[in-house]
Coordinates of C-alpha atoms in Angstrom, one line a residue:
M1 CA -72.9 -4.5 92.9
N2 CA -75.4 -5.0 95.8
A3 CA -74.7 -5.2 99.4
T4 CA -74.2 -9.0 99.3
A5 CA -71.5 -8.8 96.6
T6 CA -70.0 -5.8 98.2
A7 CA -69.6 -7.6 101.5
R8 CA -67.6 -10.3 99.7
L9 CA -64.9 -7.8 98.7
K10 CA -63.0 -8.8 101.7
T11 CA -59.6 -7.9 102.9
P12 CA -56.9 -10.5 103.6
E13 CA -57.7 -12.4 106.8
A14 CA -55.5 -12.0 109.8
A15 CA -53.5 -15.0 110.9
P16 CA -55.5 -17.3 113.1
P17 CA -54.7 -17.2 116.8
P18 CA -52.2 -19.9 117.9
P19 CA -53.7 -23.0 119.6
P20 CA -53.8 -23.0 123.4
A21 CA -50.7 -24.3 125.1
P22 CA -50.9 -27.7 126.8
P23 CA -51.3 -27.8 130.6
G24 CA -48.1 -26.7 132.4
G25 CA -46.7 -25.2 129.2
P26 CA -46.2 -21.5 128.3
K27 CA -49.4 -19.4 128.2
P28 CA -50.7 -18.3 124.9
P29 CA -50.4 -14.6 124.0
G30 CA -53.3 -12.4 125.2
K31 CA -54.2 -11.1 121.7
A32 CA -54.0 -12.6 118.2
S33 CA -51.8 -10.9 115.7
L34 CA -53.5 -8.3 113.6
Y35 CA -51.1 -8.9 110.7
A36 CA -50.7 -11.9 108.5
A37 CA -47.3 -12.9 107.2
R38 CA -46.9 -12.5 103.4
T39 CA -47.5 -15.6 101.3
K40 CA -45.5 -14.9 98.3
P41 CA -47.3 -15.8 95.0
Y42 CA -45.5 -17.6 92.3
P43 CA -47.6 -16.9 89.2
K44 CA -47.4 -19.6 86.6
A45 CA -46.9 -18.6 83.0
V46 CA -50.1 -18.9 80.9
D47 CA -51.1 -18.1 77.4
G48 CA -54.5 -16.8 76.2
R49 CA -56.3 -13.8 74.8
F50 CA -56.2 -11.8 78.0
R51 CA -52.5 -12.6 78.6
R52 CA -51.7 -11.5 75.1
L53 CA -53.8 -8.3 75.7
K54 CA -51.7 -7.6 78.8
W55 CA -48.5 -8.1 76.9
A56 CA -49.7 -5.7 74.1
A57 CA -50.8 -3.1 76.7
L58 CA -47.4 -3.5 78.5
W59 CA -45.2 -2.9 75.4
V60 CA -47.4 -0.1 74.0
L61 CA -47.5 1.8 77.3
L62 CA -43.8 1.3 77.9
G63 CA -43.1 2.4 74.3
I64 CA -45.1 5.6 74.8
Y65 CA -43.4 6.3 78.1
Y66 CA -39.8 5.8 76.8
L67 CA -40.2 7.3 73.3
T68 CA -42.5 10.4 73.9
P69 CA -39.7 12.7 75.2
F70 CA -37.9 12.3 71.9
L71 CA -40.9 13.6 69.8
R72 CA -40.2 17.1 68.4
W73 CA -42.6 20.0 67.8
D74 CA -41.6 23.2 66.1
R75 CA -42.6 26.2 68.1
G76 CA -40.5 28.8 66.3
P77 CA -37.1 30.4 67.2
G78 CA -36.2 30.6 70.8
A79 CA -38.8 28.1 72.0
P80 CA -38.1 24.5 73.0
D81 CA -38.9 21.9 70.3
Q82 CA -39.7 19.0 72.6
A83 CA -43.3 17.9 72.0
I84 CA -44.0 17.3 75.7
L85 CA -41.9 19.2 78.2
I86 CA -42.4 20.4 81.8
D87 CA -40.0 23.4 81.8
L88 CA -39.6 24.2 85.5
P89 CA -37.0 27.0 85.1
A90 CA -39.3 28.8 82.6
R91 CA -42.4 27.9 84.7
R92 CA -44.5 26.4 82.0
G93 CA -45.5 23.2 80.3
Y94 CA -45.5 22.3 76.6
F95 CA -47.9 19.7 75.2
F96 CA -47.5 19.7 71.4
M97 CA -49.3 22.9 70.2
I98 CA -50.5 23.9 73.8
E99 CA -48.4 25.9 76.1
I100 CA -49.5 26.0 79.8
W101 CA -48.5 28.9 82.0
P102 CA -48.6 28.9 85.8
Q103 CA -51.7 31.1 85.7
E104 CA -53.5 28.3 83.8
V105 CA -53.2 25.5 86.3
Y106 CA -56.9 25.0 85.9
Y107 CA -56.1 23.0 82.8
I108 CA -54.2 20.5 85.0
T109 CA -57.2 20.4 87.4
G110 CA -59.5 19.7 84.5
I111 CA -57.3 16.9 83.2
L112 CA -57.2 15.3 86.7
A113 CA -61.0 15.6 87.1
M114 CA -61.5 13.9 83.7
A115 CA -59.0 11.1 84.7
A116 CA -60.9 10.5 87.9
I117 CA -64.4 10.5 86.2
G118 CA -63.0 8.2 83.5
L119 CA -61.7 5.8 86.1
F120 CA -65.2 5.8 87.7
L121 CA -66.7 5.0 84.3
V122 CA -64.3 2.2 83.6
T123 CA -64.9 0.7 87.1
A124 CA -68.6 0.9 86.7
L125 CA -68.4 -1.0 83.4
M126 CA -65.6 -3.5 84.0
G127 CA -64.4 -3.3 87.6
R128 CA -60.7 -2.9 88.1
A129 CA -59.8 -3.3 84.4
W130 CA -57.5 -0.2 84.7
C131 CA -55.6 -2.0 87.5
G132 CA -55.3 -5.2 85.5
Y133 CA -54.0 -3.7 82.3
A134 CA -52.9 0.0 82.4
C135 CA -51.9 0.9 86.0
P136 CA -48.1 1.7 86.1
Q137 CA -47.7 -0.7 89.1
T138 CA -49.2 -3.5 87.1
V139 CA -47.1 -2.7 84.0
W140 CA -43.8 -2.6 85.8
T141 CA -44.7 -5.6 88.0
D142 CA -45.5 -7.7 84.9
L143 CA -42.1 -6.6 83.4
Y144 CA -40.2 -7.6 86.6
R145 CA -42.0 -10.9 86.8
W146 CA -41.1 -11.6 83.2
V147 CA -37.5 -11.0 84.0
E148 CA -37.9 -13.3 87.0
H149 CA -39.4 -16.0 84.9
K150 CA -36.6 -15.8 82.3
L151 CA -33.8 -16.0 84.9
E152 CA -35.4 -18.4 87.5
G153 CA -37.8 -20.4 85.5
D154 CA -41.6 -21.0 85.8
R155 CA -43.6 -21.4 89.0
N156 CA -42.3 -24.8 90.2
A157 CA -38.7 -23.9 89.4
R158 CA -38.9 -20.7 91.4
I159 CA -40.5 -22.4 94.4
K160 CA -37.8 -25.1 94.3
L161 CA -35.1 -22.4 94.0
D162 CA -36.4 -20.4 96.9
K163 CA -36.8 -23.4 99.2
G164 CA -33.5 -25.0 98.2
P165 CA -30.0 -24.4 99.8
L166 CA -27.8 -21.5 99.0
T167 CA -25.8 -22.8 96.0
F168 CA -23.9 -21.1 93.2
N169 CA -26.8 -21.6 90.8
K170 CA -29.2 -19.8 93.3
I171 CA -26.7 -17.0 94.0
W172 CA -26.0 -16.1 90.3
R173 CA -29.7 -16.3 89.3
K174 CA -30.9 -14.2 92.2
T175 CA -28.1 -11.7 91.7
A176 CA -28.7 -11.4 88.0
K177 CA -32.4 -10.9 88.6
H178 CA -31.9 -8.0 91.0
I179 CA -29.3 -6.4 88.8
V180 CA -31.7 -6.4 85.9
W181 CA -34.5 -5.1 88.2
V182 CA -32.3 -2.2 89.3
I183 CA -31.4 -1.4 85.6
I184 CA -35.1 -1.3 84.8
G185 CA -35.7 1.0 87.7
A186 CA -32.9 3.3 86.6
L187 CA -34.3 3.4 83.0
T188 CA -37.7 4.3 84.6
G189 CA -36.2 7.2 86.6
G190 CA -34.0 8.3 83.7
A191 CA -37.0 8.4 81.3
W192 CA -39.0 10.4 83.8
I193 CA -36.2 13.1 83.9
L194 CA -36.5 13.4 80.2
Y195 CA -39.9 15.0 80.5
F196 CA -38.4 17.9 82.5
N197 CA -35.3 18.5 80.4
D198 CA -34.5 18.5 76.7
A199 CA -34.2 14.8 76.1
P200 CA -31.3 14.7 73.5
T201 CA -29.3 17.1 75.7
I202 CA -29.8 15.6 79.1
L203 CA -29.5 11.9 78.1
P204 CA -25.7 12.0 77.3
Q205 CA -25.1 14.2 80.3
L206 CA -26.6 11.5 82.6
F207 CA -23.8 9.1 81.5
T208 CA -21.0 11.7 81.4
G209 CA -21.7 13.1 84.9
E210 CA -22.5 16.5 83.6
A211 CA -26.2 16.5 84.7
G212 CA -27.1 18.5 87.8
E213 CA -27.4 17.1 91.3
G214 CA -31.1 17.3 91.3
V215 CA -31.3 15.1 88.2
Y216 CA -29.3 12.3 89.8
L217 CA -31.3 12.7 93.0
F218 CA -34.6 12.1 91.2
V219 CA -33.2 9.3 89.0
G220 CA -32.0 7.6 92.2
L221 CA -35.3 8.1 94.0
L222 CA -37.4 6.7 91.1
T223 CA -34.9 3.8 90.7
F224 CA -35.5 2.9 94.3
T225 CA -39.3 3.3 94.2
T226 CA -39.6 1.3 91.0
Y227 CA -37.4 -1.5 92.2
T228 CA -39.1 -1.6 95.6
L229 CA -42.7 -1.4 94.4
G230 CA -42.5 -3.4 91.2
G231 CA -39.9 -6.0 92.3
I232 CA -40.0 -6.4 96.0
A233 CA -43.6 -5.4 97.1
Q234 CA -45.4 -6.4 93.9
E235 CA -49.0 -7.6 94.8
Q236 CA -48.8 -6.0 98.3
V237 CA -49.0 -2.5 96.7
C238 CA -52.3 -3.4 95.1
T239 CA -53.7 -5.0 98.2
Y240 CA -52.4 -2.7 101.0
M241 CA -51.0 0.6 99.6
C242 CA -53.5 1.4 96.8
P243 CA -56.8 3.0 98.1
W244 CA -58.8 2.1 95.0
P245 CA -59.8 -1.4 96.0
R246 CA -61.5 0.1 99.0
I247 CA -63.3 2.7 96.9
Q248 CA -64.4 0.7 93.9
A249 CA -67.4 -0.9 95.6
A250 CA -69.1 2.5 95.5
M251 CA -68.7 2.5 91.7
L252 CA -70.1 -1.0 91.1
D253 CA -73.6 -2.3 90.7
R254 CA -75.3 -5.5 89.7
E255 CA -74.6 -4.9 86.0
S256 CA -70.9 -4.3 86.3
L257 CA -68.7 -6.8 84.6
W258 CA -66.4 -8.7 87.0
V259 CA -64.1 -11.7 86.6
T260 CA -66.4 -14.4 88.1
Y261 CA -66.4 -18.1 88.8
R262 CA -69.7 -19.7 87.9
E263 CA -70.6 -21.7 90.9
D264 CA -73.8 -23.0 89.4
R265 CA -71.8 -24.7 86.7
G266 CA -68.6 -25.6 88.5
E267 CA -69.9 -27.0 91.8
P268 CA -69.5 -29.4 93.3
R269 CA -65.9 -29.5 92.2
G270 CA -63.5 -32.4 92.2
N271 CA -61.7 -35.0 90.1
P272 CA -64.3 -36.6 87.8
K273 CA -62.4 -39.9 87.4
K274 CA -62.0 -40.4 91.1
A275 CA -65.6 -39.5 91.7
Q276 CA -66.8 -42.0 89.1
A277 CA -64.6 -44.8 90.5
E278 CA -65.9 -44.1 94.0
G279 CA -69.5 -43.9 92.9
A280 CA -69.9 -40.3 94.0
P281 CA -72.6 -38.1 92.7
A282 CA -72.0 -36.2 89.5
L283 CA -69.6 -33.3 89.8
G284 CA -69.6 -29.8 88.2
D285 CA -67.2 -28.7 85.4
C286 CA -64.5 -27.6 87.9
I287 CA -62.0 -30.4 88.2
D288 CA -60.2 -28.6 91.1
C289 CA -56.9 -28.4 89.2
T290 CA -56.2 -25.0 91.0
L291 CA -54.6 -23.7 87.8
C292 CA -56.6 -20.5 88.2
V293 CA -54.9 -20.0 91.6
Q294 CA -51.4 -20.8 90.2
V295 CA -51.6 -18.2 87.5
C296 CA -53.0 -15.4 89.7
P297 CA -50.5 -12.6 90.2
Q298 CA -52.3 -11.7 93.4
G299 CA -52.2 -15.3 94.8
I300 CA -56.0 -15.6 95.4
D301 CA -58.6 -18.2 94.5
I302 CA -61.2 -16.6 92.3
R303 CA -63.6 -19.5 93.2
N304 CA -64.0 -17.8 96.6
G305 CA -66.0 -15.0 95.0
P306 CA -65.2 -11.3 94.5
Q307 CA -62.2 -10.3 96.6
L308 CA -60.5 -7.0 97.3
E309 CA -57.1 -8.2 96.0
C310 CA -58.4 -9.1 92.5
I311 CA -57.2 -6.7 89.9
Q312 CA -59.4 -8.1 87.1
C313 CA -56.4 -9.2 84.9
A314 CA -58.4 -12.3 83.8
L315 CA -55.4 -14.6 83.6
C316 CA -57.5 -17.1 85.5
V317 CA -59.9 -17.0 82.6
D318 CA -57.1 -18.0 80.2
A319 CA -56.0 -20.8 82.5
C320 CA -59.5 -22.2 83.0
D321 CA -60.4 -21.9 79.4
S322 CA -57.3 -24.0 78.5
V323 CA -58.4 -26.7 81.0
M324 CA -62.0 -26.7 79.6
D325 CA -60.6 -27.2 76.1
K326 CA -58.6 -30.2 77.3
I327 CA -61.5 -31.9 79.0
G328 CA -64.0 -31.1 76.3
K329 CA -66.1 -28.7 78.3
P330 CA -67.4 -25.3 77.1
R331 CA -65.3 -22.2 78.0
G332 CA -66.5 -19.6 80.4
L333 CA -66.5 -21.4 83.7
I334 CA -64.5 -18.3 84.8
A335 CA -65.3 -15.2 82.7
Y336 CA -66.2 -11.6 82.8
A337 CA -69.8 -11.7 84.0
T338 CA -72.3 -9.7 86.0
E339 CA -74.3 -10.5 89.2
A340 CA -77.5 -9.6 87.4
N341 CA -76.8 -12.3 84.7
A342 CA -76.1 -14.9 87.4
E343 CA -79.6 -14.1 88.7
R344 CA -81.1 -14.3 85.2
R345 CA -79.5 -17.7 84.7
A346 CA -80.9 -19.0 87.9
A347 CA -84.3 -17.8 86.9
G348 CA -84.0 -19.3 83.4
Q349 CA -83.9 -15.9 81.7
K350 CA -81.7 -14.8 78.8
E351 CA -78.4 -13.1 79.8
R352 CA -77.8 -9.6 78.5
L353 CA -75.1 -6.9 78.8
K354 CA -76.5 -3.6 80.0
L355 CA -73.9 -0.9 79.5
V356 CA -76.3 2.1 79.5
R357 CA -77.3 2.5 83.2
P358 CA -77.9 5.6 85.3
R359 CA -74.4 5.7 86.8
T360 CA -72.6 5.1 83.5
V361 CA -74.8 7.8 81.9
I362 CA -74.0 10.3 84.7
Y363 CA -70.3 9.6 84.5
S364 CA -70.3 9.9 80.7
V365 CA -72.2 13.2 80.8
V366 CA -69.9 14.7 83.5
L367 CA -66.8 13.5 81.6
A368 CA -68.2 15.1 78.3
A369 CA -69.1 18.3 80.1
I370 CA -65.7 18.8 81.6
G371 CA -64.1 18.0 78.3
A372 CA -66.3 20.5 76.5
V373 CA -65.6 23.2 78.9
M374 CA -61.9 22.7 78.7
F375 CA -62.0 22.6 74.9
S376 CA -64.1 25.8 74.8
V377 CA -61.7 27.6 77.1
L378 CA -58.7 26.3 75.1
L379 CA -60.3 27.4 71.9
H380 CA -60.9 30.9 73.1
R381 CA -57.6 31.2 74.9
G382 CA -55.8 34.5 74.1
D383 CA -52.1 35.3 74.0
L384 CA -52.5 38.4 76.2
E385 CA -53.4 38.5 79.9
L386 CA -53.2 41.2 82.6
N387 CA -52.8 41.2 86.3
L388 CA -53.3 44.5 88.1
I389 CA -52.6 45.0 91.8
A390 CA -53.3 48.3 93.5
D391 CA -50.9 49.6 96.2
R392 CA -52.3 49.1 99.7
N393 CA -49.9 51.3 101.7
P394 CA -50.4 54.1 101.1
L395 CA -53.8 54.0 99.3
Y396 CA -53.0 57.4 97.6
I397 CA -50.5 60.2 97.8
T398 CA -51.2 63.9 97.7
L399 CA -48.6 65.6 95.5
A400 CA -47.2 69.1 95.9
D401 CA -49.6 70.6 93.4
G402 CA -52.6 69.2 95.2
S403 CA -53.2 66.3 92.7
I404 CA -53.8 62.8 93.9
R405 CA -51.8 59.8 92.7
N406 CA -52.6 56.1 93.0
G407 CA -49.9 53.4 92.4
Y408 CA -50.4 50.0 90.8
T409 CA -48.3 47.0 89.7
L410 CA -49.2 45.9 86.2
K411 CA -48.1 42.5 84.8
I412 CA -48.6 42.0 81.1
L413 CA -48.4 38.3 80.1
N414 CA -47.3 38.2 76.4
K415 CA -47.9 34.6 75.3
S416 CA -47.0 35.2 71.7
G417 CA -43.6 34.4 70.2
Q418 CA -43.0 38.0 69.1
P419 CA -42.1 41.2 71.1
R420 CA -45.0 43.6 71.4
S421 CA -45.6 47.2 72.3
F422 CA -48.7 48.1 74.3
E423 CA -50.4 51.4 74.9
V424 CA -51.9 51.8 78.4
T425 CA -55.0 54.0 79.0
A426 CA -57.6 54.4 81.7
T427 CA -61.4 55.0 81.6
G428 CA -64.1 55.5 84.2
L429 CA -62.7 58.7 85.7
D430 CA -62.6 61.8 83.5
G431 CA -59.3 63.8 83.7
V432 CA -57.2 60.9 85.1
Q433 CA -53.7 60.7 83.6
V434 CA -51.6 57.5 83.1
Q435 CA -48.0 57.7 84.1
L436 CA -45.6 54.7 83.7
G437 CA -43.0 54.9 86.5
I438 CA -42.3 58.0 88.5
D439 CA -40.0 59.6 85.9
A440 CA -41.2 57.9 82.8
A441 CA -42.7 59.8 79.9
G442 CA -45.5 58.4 77.7
N443 CA -47.8 55.4 78.2
V444 CA -46.2 52.7 76.1
V445 CA -44.9 49.4 77.5
N446 CA -42.6 47.1 75.6
A447 CA -42.9 43.4 76.4
R448 CA -40.5 40.7 75.2
A449 CA -41.8 37.6 73.4
D450 CA -43.2 34.8 75.6
S451 CA -42.6 36.6 78.9
V452 CA -44.2 38.5 81.7
K453 CA -43.6 42.3 81.8
A454 CA -44.0 44.0 85.2
E455 CA -44.5 47.7 85.1
R456 CA -45.3 50.4 87.7
V457 CA -48.3 52.4 86.7
F458 CA -49.6 55.6 88.3
L459 CA -52.9 57.2 87.9
V460 CA -52.9 61.0 88.6
L461 CA -56.0 63.1 89.1
P462 CA -55.4 66.9 89.0
A463 CA -56.4 69.0 92.0
D464 CA -59.3 70.7 90.2
Q465 CA -60.9 67.3 89.6
L466 CA -60.9 66.0 93.2
G467 CA -64.6 66.5 93.4
K468 CA -65.1 63.4 91.3
V469 CA -63.8 61.2 94.1
A470 CA -65.9 62.8 96.8
D471 CA -66.9 59.4 98.1
G472 CA -63.3 58.3 98.4
E473 CA -63.3 55.7 95.7
V474 CA -64.2 55.5 92.0
P475 CA -64.1 52.4 89.8
V476 CA -61.7 52.7 86.8
T477 CA -60.6 50.3 84.0
L478 CA -57.1 50.0 82.7
H479 CA -56.8 49.2 78.9
V480 CA -53.7 47.7 77.4
K481 CA -53.8 47.8 73.6
D482 CA -51.4 46.1 71.2
K483 CA -50.2 48.9 68.9
A484 CA -49.6 46.6 66.0
T485 CA -52.7 44.4 66.0
G486 CA -55.2 46.5 68.0
Q487 CA -55.8 43.7 70.5
V488 CA -57.1 45.0 73.8
A489 CA -57.0 43.5 77.3
E490 CA -58.7 45.1 80.3
A491 CA -58.4 45.1 84.1
D492 CA -60.8 46.7 86.5
T493 CA -59.6 48.4 89.7
S494 CA -60.4 51.5 91.8
F495 CA -59.0 55.0 92.2
R496 CA -58.9 56.2 95.8
G497 CA -58.8 59.7 97.2
P498 CA -59.8 61.7 100.3
K499 CA -63.5 61.9 101.0
S500 CA -65.0 65.4 100.8

C-alpha cells in the first residue's frame, strides 16, 4: 500500500468542537474534547459466502478450543495421557508426541516467531483477514452478537429496544442476554483451565467445589475478560486496544488485497429513480442504500476508503452483492481488490492478482527457515541432557594428603520413560579421579524416569600430579554414559588449582 492509501487508514475522528456561545451566554470551553463518545453499532444480519465462511470458522475454532483438552495420547505408564497439557507442577508441556521441558523454551520462542511471520504474510496478502475470521476477539464477539440477535431481534428491533422505555419486555430480554453472555464467558474460562489440568478429572471438580482456589480464580478472571471484551467492548477492542491496526500499514503494498469500494463504478451514488424523475445526470451503481454500513460490525462506511477500524470481514461485500442482484447490476461493487488493479482499470489494462512479490517471498522464506530449523532440532532431540556448574567459593580445596579437589553440581536430565544408570568419568587431565559425594564410593548415578537427577561431583587430583595444573586451570570434560545403551552426554568445564 502506498503512502496515499496508508494515509487513509485513519483513526476515528475526535468529536467536533461545540459551536460558539451566543453573545452574553456562557463561554465555550478552551479546548475541544480529544475523545469521541462511542456510537454503538447495531450490525444487521446478512447472508452470503463471507458470512457463511465466518460461521464455519467460528464453529470450527470453538470446537477445537472446547474439545482439544479431551483428546488422549498414550505416553506409557506414569505419564499423563492428555494430548495437549501444560503441566505446571511438573514443569513441562505435552503436545501429542512432543514433551517440552523448561530447558527447551526455545521451541515456544520458535512457535511465536512463526506465528508473527505468518501474520505478516497473511496481512501482506489479504490485509486483516486474520482479524476478520480467526482472531479470538472476533470469534467471541460474533458469538455474543448472535446471542444478542436471537434474544433482542435484528438491527431495527435492537435500536428500538434500546431507545424505548424500561418495560418488562426490555428487562427480561436484556437480563437474559447478559446471563447467557456470562455463561459463555464461564465456559471460555473453564475450557482454558482444562489445558492446565487433566480435563476429565478437573471438570467435575469445578462443579462440586473440589477444585483449587487458583482454578476458580482464573475461571473468574477469564469469565470477566471474555464478557467484557466480547460482550461490552466489542468493536472498541479492535479499534483502540489492539495494536495491529496501527502496524498493518507497514505490511501492505499496492498488490495487497483489501475490501474496497469501487468509486469508479459506484459514483456518483444516489437513488436512480429519483435522479431520473428529476432529470439528473446518470448515476453510478451505488444506490446509497447504506446496507453496507448497516451490516458492518465496526460501524464504518467502507465507501469512505480504507480505514483503521476495518477488520476485513467482507460482510459489506455480501450485503452489496445482494443489492446488486436485486437491481440487476453485476456483483463486485464492493470486493476484495488491490490498489494496483484500480490503477490498471483506470488505465484500461487487464486486472491481475500478484501474490508472488518481494515481501511475500521474504516472509515465506523466513517462515520456512524457522520451521526447518525447529523441525531439525526436534528431529535430533535426545532424551539425555547435562548441566554442570562448578563451585565458585572456594574454587578448590587442598586436602590433608596434599591433593586438590574441585566441586561441581551435576544435573542429569533423563527424558526417557525408564529409570537409567549412568557412569561418570572425566578426561582432559591425566590422573584426575571422579568422586560422587564426599563419602560416596564408585562413579555411578541412578536417575528416575522422566526426571532431573542432581548429584554432587568432585574431581580429585593427587599431590604428585599438581604440576599438570601449573597455570592454575586445566580444561576437562565430564562424560555421562548410559550403562545399558551406551549413550554418552558430555559437559565441558575446568579444573582449578594453585599456580606453581
